[in-house]
Amino acid sequence: EDQVTQSPEALRLQEGESSSLNCSYTVSGLRGLFWYRQDPGKGPEFLFTLYSAGEEKEKERLKATLTKKESFLHITAPKPEDSATYLCAFSSNTGKLIFGQGTTLQVKP
Amino acid sequence: EAQVTQNPRYLITVTGKKLTVTCSQNMNHEYMSWYRQDPGLGLRQIYYSMNVEVTDKGDVPEGYKVSRKEKRNFPLILESPSPNQTSLYFCASSLRPAGDSYEQYFGPGTRLTVT
């Protein structure tokens, strides 16, 4: 059965304290792995798509990486405005899109 | 500005009273979806539409209906709402099917409470 698990559920960091969020998945065939950011009271906002193991993408303080079993979202020197819930999702060869439950990040000044 | 709009943003209703949540996109996207988001369960797809007059069930379609008469609009209909449909609902659109790895644009959400 295709499934995705995100960890940790919640993460508190001090401003400038780098860390990583994990998204592990089991899927019959991976078409793509997505990362979204969701602010309170808003819809998810697209960040990255990764297609194959070894691929990396960066945007400001965020870098997403992908292996055959998991994806990491690395946050370097985070700022309070990076506080949000980060969702990962993957699409499989069946065409379905499956979302994880999210990691809620709080960055304190 | 490229966007997906939903109305209403907040709705409190009673069991059995039919309601419609509207969704509209201005990006000429072919693919549109409805999701519900519940604590601990993540985003789950309710229905999706590949194009005008083409709709299909997602993972949790029971109790919902949709229609796609125009490319830009994709309303979600609850003909007889029940308390277990209390949730946060999102409409999304993309150029091609989300499962084909196209990024989706999400609306701002509709918080529905059924008493």
PDB file of C-alpha atoms in Angstrom:
ATOM      1  CA  GLU A   1       0.000   0.000   0.000  1.00  0.00           C
ATOM      2  CA  ASP A   2       1.297   3.432  -0.916  1.00  0.00           C
ATOM      3  CA  GLN A   3       1.843   5.622   2.115  1.00  0.00           C
ATOM      4  CA  VAL A   4       3.810   8.614   3.347  1.00  0.00           C
ATOM      5  CA  THR A   5       4.952   9.537   6.847  1.00  0.00           C
ATOM      6  CA  GLN A   6       6.306  12.880   7.977  1.00  0.00           C
ATOM      7  CA  SER A   7       8.439  13.456  11.055  1.00  0.00           C
ATOM      8  CA  PRO A   8       8.574  15.083  13.437  1.00  0.00           C
ATOM      9  CA  GLU A   9       4.955  16.199  13.833  1.00  0.00           C
ATOM     10  CA  ALA A  10       6.132  19.464  15.375  1.00  0.00           C
ATOM     11  CA  LEU A  11       9.486  21.195  15.571  1.00  0.00           C
ATOM     12  CA  ARG A  12      10.562  24.241  17.543  1.00  0.00           C
ATOM     13  CA  LEU A  13      13.763  26.010  16.565  1.00  0.00           C
ATOM     14  CA  GLN A  14      15.558  29.134  17.630  1.00  0.00           C
ATOM     15  CA  GLU A  15      16.219  31.640  14.896  1.00  0.00           C
ATOM     16  CA  GLY A  16      19.384  30.578  13.092  1.00  0.00           C
ATOM     17  CA  GLU A  17      19.225  26.955  14.299  1.00  0.00           C
ATOM     18  CA  SER A  18      19.343  24.738  11.203  1.00  0.00           C
ATOM     19  CA  SER A  19      17.436  21.460  11.037  1.00  0.00           C
ATOM     20  CA  SER A  20      15.728  18.974   8.701  1.00  0.00           C
ATOM     21  CA  LEU A  21      12.218  17.669   8.188  1.00  0.00           C
ATOM     22  CA  ASN A  22      11.711  14.107   7.037  1.00  0.00           C
ATOM     23  CA  CYS A  23       9.224  12.591   4.587  1.00  0.00           C
ATOM     24  CA  SER A  24       9.467   8.831   4.180  1.00  0.00           C
ATOM     25  CA  TYR A  25       7.378   6.968   1.644  1.00  0.00           C
ATOM     26  CA  THR A  26       6.565   3.547   0.338  1.00  0.00           C
ATOM     27  CA  VAL A  27       5.247   3.543  -3.178  1.00  0.00           C
ATOM     28  CA  SER A  28       5.050   1.104  -6.055  1.00  0.00           C
ATOM     29  CA  GLY A  29       6.485   3.600  -8.490  1.00  0.00           C
ATOM     30  CA  LEU A  30       7.352   7.222  -7.811  1.00  0.00           C
ATOM     31  CA  ARG A  31       6.404   9.864 -10.363  1.00  0.00           C
ATOM     32  CA  GLY A  32       7.190  12.874  -8.225  1.00  0.00           C
ATOM     33  CA  LEU A  33       7.676  14.094  -4.657  1.00  0.00           C
ATOM     34  CA  PHE A  34       6.234  17.478  -3.709  1.00  0.00           C
ATOM     35  CA  TRP A  35       6.836  19.866  -0.854  1.00  0.00           C
ATOM     36  CA  TYR A  36       4.235  22.470   0.087  1.00  0.00           C
ATOM     37  CA  ARG A  37       4.144  25.172   2.740  1.00  0.00           C
ATOM     38  CA  GLN A  38       0.877  25.955   4.546  1.00  0.00           C
ATOM     39  CA  ASP A  39       0.393  29.045   6.684  1.00  0.00           C
ATOM     40  CA  PRO A  40      -2.427  29.143   9.255  1.00  0.00           C
ATOM     41  CA  GLY A  41      -5.773  29.921   7.611  1.00  0.00           C
ATOM     42  CA  LYS A  42      -4.411  29.520   4.089  1.00  0.00           C
ATOM     43  CA  GLY A  43      -4.154  26.901   1.397  1.00  0.00           C
ATOM     44  CA  PRO A  44      -0.916  25.016   0.721  1.00  0.00           C
ATOM     45  CA  GLU A  45       1.633  26.809  -1.415  1.00  0.00           C
ATOM     46  CA  PHE A  46       3.891  24.875  -3.774  1.00  0.00           C
ATOM     47  CA  LEU A  47       7.618  24.790  -2.972  1.00  0.00           C
ATOM     48  CA  PHE A  48       9.388  21.989  -4.879  1.00  0.00           C
ATOM     49  CA  THR A  49       8.975  18.915  -7.050  1.00  0.00           C
ATOM     50  CA  LEU A  50      11.638  16.194  -7.057  1.00  0.00           C
ATOM     51  CA  TYR A  51      11.544  13.398  -9.604  1.00  0.00           C
ATOM     52  CA  SER A  52      14.446  11.041  -8.979  1.00  0.00           C
ATOM     53  CA  ALA A  53      16.818   9.886  -6.241  1.00  0.00           C
ATOM     54  CA  GLY A  54      19.774  12.211  -5.861  1.00  0.00           C
ATOM     55  CA  GLU A  55      17.903  15.282  -7.048  1.00  0.00           C
ATOM     56  CA  GLU A  56      18.143  18.465  -4.987  1.00  0.00           C
ATOM     57  CA  LYS A  57      16.357  21.820  -5.217  1.00  0.00           C
ATOM     58  CA  GLU A  58      16.879  25.027  -3.303  1.00  0.00           C
ATOM     59  CA  LYS A  59      14.860  28.128  -2.551  1.00  0.00           C
ATOM     60  CA  GLU A  60      16.232  30.749  -0.174  1.00  0.00           C
ATOM     61  CA  ARG A  61      16.851  28.949   3.151  1.00  0.00           C
ATOM     62  CA  LEU A  62      15.172  25.721   2.034  1.00  0.00           C
ATOM     63  CA  LYS A  63      16.737  22.755   0.283  1.00  0.00           C
ATOM     64  CA  ALA A  64      14.848  19.603  -0.642  1.00  0.00           C
ATOM     65  CA  THR A  65      16.594  16.298  -1.315  1.00  0.00           C
ATOM     66  CA  LEU A  66      15.333  12.909  -2.420  1.00  0.00           C
ATOM     67  CA  THR A  67      16.500   9.330  -1.907  1.00  0.00           C
ATOM     68  CA  LYS A  68      14.773   6.104  -2.899  1.00  0.00           C
ATOM     69  CA  LYS A  69      12.895   5.955   0.401  1.00  0.00           C
ATOM     70  CA  GLU A  70      12.685   9.459   1.778  1.00  0.00           C
ATOM     71  CA  SER A  71      12.913  13.160   1.199  1.00  0.00           C
ATOM     72  CA  PHE A  72      14.380  15.797   3.456  1.00  0.00           C
ATOM     73  CA  LEU A  73      13.584  19.470   3.681  1.00  0.00           C
ATOM     74  CA  HIS A  74      16.652  21.169   5.106  1.00  0.00           C
ATOM     75  CA  ILE A  75      16.174  24.579   6.669  1.00  0.00           C
ATOM     76  CA  THR A  76      19.339  26.612   7.037  1.00  0.00           C
ATOM     77  CA  ALA A  77      19.489  29.482   9.527  1.00  0.00           C
ATOM     78  CA  PRO A  78      15.692  29.741   9.778  1.00  0.00           C
ATOM     79  CA  LYS A  79      13.874  32.971  10.492  1.00  0.00           C
ATOM     80  CA  PRO A  80      10.532  33.460  12.294  1.00  0.00           C
ATOM     81  CA  GLU A  81       8.817  33.968   8.933  1.00  0.00           C
ATOM     82  CA  ASP A  82       9.696  30.346   8.058  1.00  0.00           C
ATOM     83  CA  SER A  83       7.192  29.226  10.708  1.00  0.00           C
ATOM     84  CA  ALA A  84       4.492  27.188   8.952  1.00  0.00           C
ATOM     85  CA  THR A  85       3.304  23.644   8.367  1.00  0.00           C
ATOM     86  CA  TYR A  86       5.297  21.829   5.699  1.00  0.00           C
ATOM     87  CA  LEU A  87       3.522  19.133   3.727  1.00  0.00           C
ATOM     88  CA  CYS A  88       5.041  16.509   1.513  1.00  0.00           C
ATOM     89  CA  ALA A  89       3.118  14.514  -1.064  1.00  0.00           C
ATOM     90  CA  PHE A  90       3.988  11.987  -3.724  1.00  0.00           C
ATOM     91  CA  SER A  91       2.402  10.841  -6.914  1.00  0.00           C
ATOM     92  CA  SER A  92       2.678   7.208  -7.845  1.00  0.00           C
ATOM     93  CA  ASN A  93       2.432   5.288 -11.072  1.00  0.00           C
ATOM     94  CA  THR A  94      -1.271   4.813 -10.361  1.00  0.00           C
ATOM     95  CA  GLY A  95      -1.692   8.554 -10.784  1.00  0.00           C
ATOM     96  CA  LYS A  96      -2.775   9.128  -7.198  1.00  0.00           C
ATOM     97  CA  LEU A  97      -1.435  11.991  -5.114  1.00  0.00           C
ATOM     98  CA  ILE A  98      -0.943  11.139  -1.436  1.00  0.00           C
ATOM     99  CA  PHE A  99      -0.218  13.776   1.214  1.00  0.00           C
ATOM    100  CA  GLY A 100       1.575  13.374   4.509  1.00  0.00           C
ATOM    101  CA  GLN A 101       0.147  14.812   7.697  1.00  0.00           C
ATOM    102  CA  GLY A 102       2.654  17.629   7.834  1.00  0.00           C
ATOM    103  CA  THR A 103       5.341  18.990  10.148  1.00  0.00           C
ATOM    104  CA  THR A 104       4.509  22.190  12.015  1.00  0.00           C
ATOM    105  CA  LEU A 105       7.609  24.339  12.348  1.00  0.00           C
ATOM    106  CA  GLN A 106       7.886  27.175  14.846  1.00  0.00           C
ATOM    107  CA  VAL A 107      10.946  29.428  14.709  1.00  0.00           C
ATOM    108  CA  LYS A 108      11.417  31.659  17.723  1.00  0.00           C
ATOM    109  CA  PRO A 109      13.353  34.936  17.547  1.00  0.00           C
TER     110      PRO A 109
ATOM    111  CA  GLU B   1      -3.187  37.703 -10.520  1.00  0.00           C
ATOM    112  CA  ALA B   2      -3.312  33.912 -10.859  1.00  0.00           C
ATOM    113  CA  GLN B   3      -5.561  32.545  -8.176  1.00  0.00           C
ATOM    114  CA  VAL B   4      -8.118  30.028  -6.987  1.00  0.00           C
ATOM    115  CA  THR B   5     -11.061  31.511  -5.117  1.00  0.00           C
ATOM    116  CA  GLN B   6     -13.532  29.756  -2.861  1.00  0.00           C
ATOM    117  CA  ASN B   7     -16.777  30.923  -1.294  1.00  0.00           C
ATOM    118  CA  PRO B   8     -17.837  31.046   1.395  1.00  0.00           C
ATOM    119  CA  ARG B   9     -14.719  31.014   3.571  1.00  0.00           C
ATOM    120  CA  TYR B  10     -16.668  30.060   6.669  1.00  0.00           C
ATOM    121  CA  LEU B  11     -19.996  28.277   6.925  1.00  0.00           C
ATOM    122  CA  ILE B  12     -22.005  26.967   9.851  1.00  0.00           C
ATOM    123  CA  THR B  13     -25.039  24.924   8.914  1.00  0.00           C
ATOM    124  CA  VAL B  14     -27.380  22.267  10.275  1.00  0.00           C
ATOM    125  CA  THR B  15     -27.647  18.601   9.418  1.00  0.00           C
ATOM    126  CA  GLY B  16     -29.525  17.953   6.194  1.00  0.00           C
ATOM    127  CA  LYS B  17     -29.540  21.485   4.788  1.00  0.00           C
ATOM    128  CA  LYS B  18     -28.125  21.404   1.260  1.00  0.00           C
ATOM    129  CA  LEU B  19     -25.163  23.632   0.570  1.00  0.00           C
ATOM    130  CA  THR B  20     -22.752  24.498  -2.218  1.00  0.00           C
ATOM    131  CA  VAL B  21     -19.174  25.682  -1.948  1.00  0.00           C
ATOM    132  CA  THR B  22     -18.018  27.468  -5.059  1.00  0.00           C
ATOM    133  CA  CYS B  23     -14.530  27.299  -6.570  1.00  0.00           C
ATOM    134  CA  SER B  24     -13.169  29.295  -9.463  1.00  0.00           C
ATOM    135  CA  GLN B  25      -9.727  29.554 -11.095  1.00  0.00           C
ATOM    136  CA  ASN B  26      -8.431  32.104 -13.587  1.00  0.00           C
ATOM    137  CA  MET B  27      -5.440  30.166 -14.966  1.00  0.00           C
ATOM    138  CA  ASN B  28      -7.253  28.140 -17.652  1.00  0.00           C
ATOM    139  CA  HIS B  29      -6.271  24.953 -15.842  1.00  0.00           C
ATOM    140  CA  GLU B  30      -7.811  21.702 -17.025  1.00  0.00           C
ATOM    141  CA  TYR B  31      -7.467  19.768 -13.788  1.00  0.00           C
ATOM    142  CA  MET B  32      -9.338  20.688 -10.595  1.00  0.00           C
ATOM    143  CA  SER B  33      -9.737  18.914  -7.255  1.00  0.00           C
ATOM    144  CA  TRP B  34     -11.508  19.132  -3.949  1.00  0.00           C
ATOM    145  CA  TYR B  35      -9.770  18.097  -0.739  1.00  0.00           C
ATOM    146  CA  ARG B  36     -10.729  17.972   2.879  1.00  0.00           C
ATOM    147  CA  GLN B  37      -8.184  18.476   5.639  1.00  0.00           C
ATOM    148  CA  ASP B  38      -8.724  16.968   9.071  1.00  0.00           C
ATOM    149  CA  PRO B  39      -6.346  16.910  12.069  1.00  0.00           C
ATOM    150  CA  GLY B  40      -4.160  13.824  11.995  1.00  0.00           C
ATOM    151  CA  LEU B  41      -5.443  12.736   8.581  1.00  0.00           C
ATOM    152  CA  GLY B  42      -3.815  15.206   6.237  1.00  0.00           C
ATOM    153  CA  LEU B  43      -5.284  16.260   2.917  1.00  0.00           C
ATOM    154  CA  ARG B  44      -7.617  13.735   1.308  1.00  0.00           C
ATOM    155  CA  GLN B  45      -9.026  14.052  -2.164  1.00  0.00           C
ATOM    156  CA  ILE B  46     -12.819  14.098  -2.485  1.00  0.00           C
ATOM    157  CA  TYR B  47     -13.407  14.499  -6.220  1.00  0.00           C
ATOM    158  CA  TYR B  48     -11.421  15.640  -9.193  1.00  0.00           C
ATOM    159  CA  SER B  49     -12.090  16.781 -12.727  1.00  0.00           C
ATOM    160  CA  MET B  50      -9.845  16.285 -15.738  1.00  0.00           C
ATOM    161  CA  ASN B  51     -11.792  18.754 -17.887  1.00  0.00           C
ATOM    162  CA  VAL B  52     -15.273  20.121 -18.561  1.00  0.00           C
ATOM    163  CA  GLU B  53     -17.942  17.466 -17.975  1.00  0.00           C
ATOM    164  CA  VAL B  54     -15.309  14.955 -16.797  1.00  0.00           C
ATOM    165  CA  THR B  55     -15.337  14.208 -13.070  1.00  0.00           C
ATOM    166  CA  ASP B  56     -14.299  11.244 -10.953  1.00  0.00           C
ATOM    167  CA  LYS B  57     -14.195  10.102  -7.354  1.00  0.00           C
ATOM    168  CA  GLY B  58     -11.191  10.609  -5.136  1.00  0.00           C
ATOM    169  CA  ASP B  59     -10.495   8.820  -1.886  1.00  0.00           C
ATOM    170  CA  VAL B  60     -13.426  10.099   0.206  1.00  0.00           C
ATOM    171  CA  PRO B  61     -16.350  10.923  -2.150  1.00  0.00           C
ATOM    172  CA  GLU B  62     -19.265   9.700   0.017  1.00  0.00           C
ATOM    173  CA  GLY B  63     -21.773  12.463   0.754  1.00  0.00           C
ATOM    174  CA  TYR B  64     -20.425  14.864  -1.875  1.00  0.00           C
ATOM    175  CA  LYS B  65     -21.272  15.800  -5.454  1.00  0.00           C
ATOM    176  CA  VAL B  66     -19.456  17.970  -7.972  1.00  0.00           C
ATOM    177  CA  SER B  67     -20.061  19.377 -11.418  1.00  0.00           C
ATOM    178  CA  ARG B  68     -17.824  20.920 -14.093  1.00  0.00           C
ATOM    179  CA  LYS B  69     -19.956  22.800 -16.592  1.00  0.00           C
ATOM    180  CA  GLU B  70     -17.338  25.459 -17.251  1.00  0.00           C
ATOM    181  CA  LYS B  71     -13.564  25.137 -17.252  1.00  0.00           C
ATOM    182  CA  ARG B  72     -13.030  27.762 -14.563  1.00  0.00           C
ATOM    183  CA  ASN B  73     -15.662  26.596 -12.027  1.00  0.00           C
ATOM    184  CA  PHE B  74     -15.859  23.442  -9.931  1.00  0.00           C
ATOM    185  CA  PRO B  75     -18.511  23.651  -7.195  1.00  0.00           C
ATOM    186  CA  LEU B  76     -18.708  21.152  -4.332  1.00  0.00           C
ATOM    187  CA  ILE B  77     -22.236  20.161  -3.312  1.00  0.00           C
ATOM    188  CA  LEU B  78     -23.309  18.611  -0.026  1.00  0.00           C
ATOM    189  CA  GLU B  79     -26.920  17.567  -0.554  1.00  0.00           C
ATOM    190  CA  SER B  80     -27.547  16.413   3.021  1.00  0.00           C
ATOM    191  CA  PRO B  81     -24.635  17.472   5.228  1.00  0.00           C
ATOM    192  CA  SER B  82     -23.841  15.511   8.362  1.00  0.00           C
ATOM    193  CA  PRO B  83     -21.622  16.392  11.345  1.00  0.00           C
ATOM    194  CA  ASN B  84     -18.830  14.094  10.090  1.00  0.00           C
ATOM    195  CA  GLN B  85     -18.437  16.459   7.142  1.00  0.00           C
ATOM    196  CA  THR B  86     -17.281  19.206   9.470  1.00  0.00           C
ATOM    197  CA  SER B  87     -13.851  19.967   8.063  1.00  0.00           C
ATOM    198  CA  LEU B  88     -11.594  22.395   6.226  1.00  0.00           C
ATOM    199  CA  TYR B  89     -12.103  22.170   2.484  1.00  0.00           C
ATOM    200  CA  PHE B  90      -9.673  23.180  -0.246  1.00  0.00           C
ATOM    201  CA  CYS B  91     -10.159  23.524  -3.963  1.00  0.00           C
ATOM    202  CA  ALA B  92      -7.066  23.169  -6.146  1.00  0.00           C
ATOM    203  CA  SER B  93      -6.226  23.450  -9.817  1.00  0.00           C
ATOM    204  CA  SER B  94      -3.299  22.508 -12.031  1.00  0.00           C
ATOM    205  CA  LEU B  95      -2.422  22.582 -15.695  1.00  0.00           C
ATOM    206  CA  ARG B  96      -2.462  18.791 -15.921  1.00  0.00           C
ATOM    207  CA  PRO B  97      -3.410  16.031 -13.429  1.00  0.00           C
ATOM    208  CA  ALA B  98      -1.737  16.447 -10.064  1.00  0.00           C
ATOM    209  CA  GLY B  99      -0.762  12.782 -10.155  1.00  0.00           C
ATOM    210  CA  ASP B 100       1.344  13.507 -13.240  1.00  0.00           C
ATOM    211  CA  SER B 101       3.534  15.667 -11.067  1.00  0.00           C
ATOM    212  CA  TYR B 102       2.171  19.071 -11.947  1.00  0.00           C
ATOM    213  CA  GLU B 103       2.139  21.573  -9.110  1.00  0.00           C
ATOM    214  CA  GLN B 104      -1.269  22.474  -7.785  1.00  0.00           C
ATOM    215  CA  TYR B 105      -2.586  25.905  -6.841  1.00  0.00           C
ATOM    216  CA  PHE B 106      -4.811  25.860  -3.790  1.00  0.00           C
ATOM    217  CA  GLY B 107      -7.652  28.117  -2.785  1.00  0.00           C
ATOM    218  CA  PRO B 108      -7.778  29.777   0.653  1.00  0.00           C
ATOM    219  CA  GLY B 109     -10.041  27.130   2.164  1.00  0.00           C
ATOM    220  CA  THR B 110     -13.616  26.876   3.436  1.00  0.00           C
ATOM    221  CA  ARG B 111     -14.161  25.992   7.052  1.00  0.00           C
ATOM    222  CA  LEU B 112     -17.448  24.111   7.329  1.00  0.00           C
ATOM    223  CA  THR B 113     -19.202  23.250  10.577  1.00  0.00           C
ATOM    224  CA  VAL B 114     -22.269  21.014  10.493  1.00  0.00           C
ATOM    225  CA  THR B 115     -24.287  20.895  13.722  1.00  0.00           C
TER     226      THR B 115
END
